[in-house]
Amino acid sequence: MSSLKLSVNTSIYDGYDIETTLSSIKKCGFNFFELAYNQGYVGNLTQQLFSQQHADEINQLKNKYQLDTYALGCTMDLSVENFYEIFSPRIYFAHAIGAKFLNVCTCKSENKAELIKNLKSIQPILSKTGCILCLENGGDKNFNAFITLEDGLDILQQLDDEHYSINFDAGNMVTYDKSLDVITQSISAIEYSKHFHLKDVKVINDQFHFPAITGEGLISYDKIIPQLIKQDIPCGIEIPLRMYRKADATPIRQEEPIDLNIIENTLLSSRQYIQQHLI
């Protein structure tokens, strides 16, 4: 994987403890992970996850399994009134574990003005820590302030600061509106992105499911990955196996975690495909 900096987003391990998760990621041959602490998409999400105590635990496990991290998934509604108090610990936590990029979806489109105000309020912390907040295009109606690349660029223009960028997610775009030209949008987005999520999509019984990245889904990653390599954009494999989206993009979490063997086989087949066919 020398030509592509690739991490595993831990959403695929939803329901497992952090040590089991990191041990498995290392077992599958990866060297980087992206914690998925995303509101509404994983269980047991509390403010304590963003404490110094938990950062110390993560750092101990990083050393134990010889892993590293450069991104943190921490989506929440960015337009809420008490945003600064809720989100600032996420920045300090990311910095404490060595994650430069904070990947976050946005909010509902009608709340975009509050989003801009809130994001400007955390600029001093981003500057102090050297972190970059990467806005992610939404995959459901709760985060539709940023759907197309043009939406994201409009927000970045209003923020006008080097500590804000884009984490583009082609899979999210497909589940929100599969009529959009996801390949063109993805390749165009790379110029403005500091991070990129690799997530493929299959439609099964009018539901959006997220399979291994093996060239069998709706997204032609053979066209996207070479551009990511060319621009040296770090990527996260994000395959939320425990979740699917309904036809209207509403996210649904299954009651039980996915079997660990299925998770590992999914990651291994994705890794093999990327190695053999895209690099």
Tab-separated table of N, CA and C in Angstrom, residues 9 105 135-139 146-147 166-176 182 185-186 189 193 195-201 210 219 221 224 236-240 245:
chain	number	residue	atom	x	y	z
A	9	ASN	N	-11.753	2.642	8.723
A	9	ASN	CA	-12.730	3.323	9.553
A	9	ASN	C	-13.414	2.294	10.448
A	105	CYS	N	-19.878	15.225	8.890
A	105	CYS	CA	-20.988	15.680	8.053
A	105	CYS	C	-21.540	16.969	8.662
A	135	LEU	N	-15.106	18.746	6.071
A	135	LEU	CA	-16.549	18.601	5.898
A	135	LEU	C	-16.837	17.465	4.929
A	136	GLU	N	-17.765	16.603	5.317
A	136	GLU	CA	-18.105	15.426	4.522
A	136	GLU	C	-19.504	15.580	3.925
A	137	ASN	N	-19.636	15.282	2.659
A	137	ASN	CA	-20.956	15.326	2.026
A	137	ASN	C	-21.867	14.273	2.661
A	138	GLY	N	-23.103	14.666	2.910
A	138	GLY	CA	-24.025	13.820	3.656
A	138	GLY	C	-24.635	12.708	2.828
A	139	GLY	N	-25.019	11.640	3.522
A	139	GLY	CA	-25.677	10.516	2.867
A	139	GLY	C	-27.135	10.387	3.214
A	146	PHE	N	-24.633	19.841	2.771
A	146	PHE	CA	-23.528	19.563	1.835
A	146	PHE	C	-23.823	18.228	1.168
A	147	ILE	N	-24.303	18.301	-0.073
A	147	ILE	CA	-24.573	17.098	-0.874
A	147	ILE	C	-23.653	17.053	-2.083
A	166	ILE	N	-12.319	19.352	2.878
A	166	ILE	CA	-13.380	18.408	2.522
A	166	ILE	C	-12.883	16.982	2.726
A	167	ASN	N	-13.751	16.140	3.244
A	167	ASN	CA	-13.574	14.684	3.208
A	167	ASN	C	-14.689	14.158	2.305
A	168	PHE	N	-14.345	13.849	1.067
A	168	PHE	CA	-15.394	13.453	0.127
A	168	PHE	C	-15.732	11.979	0.288
A	169	ASP	N	-17.026	11.659	0.189
A	169	ASP	CA	-17.518	10.296	0.354
A	169	ASP	C	-18.447	9.965	-0.805
A	170	ALA	N	-17.917	9.224	-1.776
A	170	ALA	CA	-18.702	8.890	-2.972
A	170	ALA	C	-19.918	8.039	-2.623
A	171	GLY	N	-19.765	7.131	-1.657
A	171	GLY	CA	-20.891	6.282	-1.259
A	171	GLY	C	-22.046	7.076	-0.693
A	172	ASN	N	-21.731	8.098	0.093
A	172	ASN	CA	-22.789	8.957	0.624
A	172	ASN	C	-23.564	9.639	-0.498
A	173	MET	N	-22.848	10.095	-1.502
A	173	MET	CA	-23.515	10.786	-2.606
A	173	MET	C	-24.502	9.858	-3.308
A	174	VAL	N	-24.125	8.601	-3.501
A	174	VAL	CA	-25.008	7.651	-4.176
A	174	VAL	C	-26.270	7.409	-3.372
A	175	THR	N	-26.141	7.255	-2.051
A	175	THR	CA	-27.333	6.957	-1.254
A	175	THR	C	-28.247	8.157	-1.126
A	176	TYR	N	-27.701	9.359	-1.190
A	176	TYR	CA	-28.570	10.536	-1.102
A	176	TYR	C	-29.277	10.806	-2.427
A	182	VAL	N	-21.490	10.690	-9.746
A	182	VAL	CA	-20.595	10.520	-8.603
A	182	VAL	C	-19.130	10.461	-9.010
A	185	GLN	N	-18.006	14.070	-9.849
A	185	GLN	CA	-17.980	14.829	-8.594
A	185	GLN	C	-16.789	14.408	-7.727
A	186	SER	N	-16.549	13.111	-7.637
A	186	SER	CA	-15.462	12.606	-6.809
A	186	SER	C	-14.109	13.093	-7.302
A	189	ALA	N	-13.656	16.694	-6.709
A	189	ALA	CA	-13.534	17.017	-5.286
A	189	ALA	C	-12.119	16.822	-4.761
A	193	SER	N	-9.889	18.437	-1.406
A	193	SER	CA	-10.018	17.538	-0.260
A	193	SER	C	-8.674	17.265	0.393
A	195	HIS	N	-8.895	14.623	2.686
A	195	HIS	CA	-9.150	13.237	3.056
A	195	HIS	C	-10.289	12.724	2.185
A	196	PHE	N	-10.386	11.394	2.053
A	196	PHE	CA	-11.389	10.792	1.161
A	196	PHE	C	-11.844	9.467	1.760
A	197	HIS	N	-13.152	9.220	1.755
A	197	HIS	CA	-13.690	7.944	2.218
A	197	HIS	C	-13.984	7.024	1.037
A	198	LEU	N	-13.527	5.781	1.142
A	198	LEU	CA	-13.825	4.756	0.151
A	198	LEU	C	-14.978	3.916	0.675
A	199	LYS	N	-16.125	4.066	0.061
A	199	LYS	CA	-17.339	3.346	0.471
A	199	LYS	C	-18.120	2.998	-0.784
A	200	ASP	N	-18.350	1.708	-1.018
A	200	ASP	CA	-19.122	1.315	-2.190
A	200	ASP	C	-20.571	1.027	-1.775
A	201	VAL	N	-21.437	0.899	-2.761
A	201	VAL	CA	-22.870	0.764	-2.504
A	201	VAL	C	-23.467	-0.297	-3.423
A	210	PHE	N	-23.695	-1.631	2.018
A	210	PHE	CA	-22.305	-1.230	1.815
A	210	PHE	C	-21.402	-2.454	1.788
A	219	ILE	N	-19.940	2.089	-7.626
A	219	ILE	CA	-18.947	3.147	-7.793
A	219	ILE	C	-17.675	2.593	-8.436
A	221	TYR	N	-14.330	2.676	-8.566
A	221	TYR	CA	-13.151	3.170	-7.864
A	221	TYR	C	-11.877	3.032	-8.686
A	224	ILE	N	-11.277	6.475	-9.680
A	224	ILE	CA	-11.066	7.459	-8.616
A	224	ILE	C	-9.722	7.277	-7.925
A	236	GLY	N	-9.767	6.575	3.888
A	236	GLY	CA	-10.253	5.628	4.865
A	236	GLY	C	-11.252	4.679	4.224
A	237	ILE	N	-11.033	3.371	4.390
A	237	ILE	CA	-12.031	2.395	3.958
A	237	ILE	C	-13.177	2.438	4.967
A	238	GLU	N	-14.318	2.920	4.535
A	238	GLU	CA	-15.472	3.026	5.431
A	238	GLU	C	-16.580	2.097	4.927
A	239	ILE	N	-16.724	0.957	5.592
A	239	ILE	CA	-17.723	-0.038	5.192
A	239	ILE	C	-18.606	-0.334	6.408
A	240	PRO	N	-19.662	0.429	6.620
A	240	PRO	CA	-20.506	0.231	7.804
A	240	PRO	C	-21.455	-0.964	7.642
A	245	ARG	N	-29.117	1.872	4.440
A	245	ARG	CA	-29.991	3.035	4.286
A	245	ARG	C	-31.208	2.642	3.470
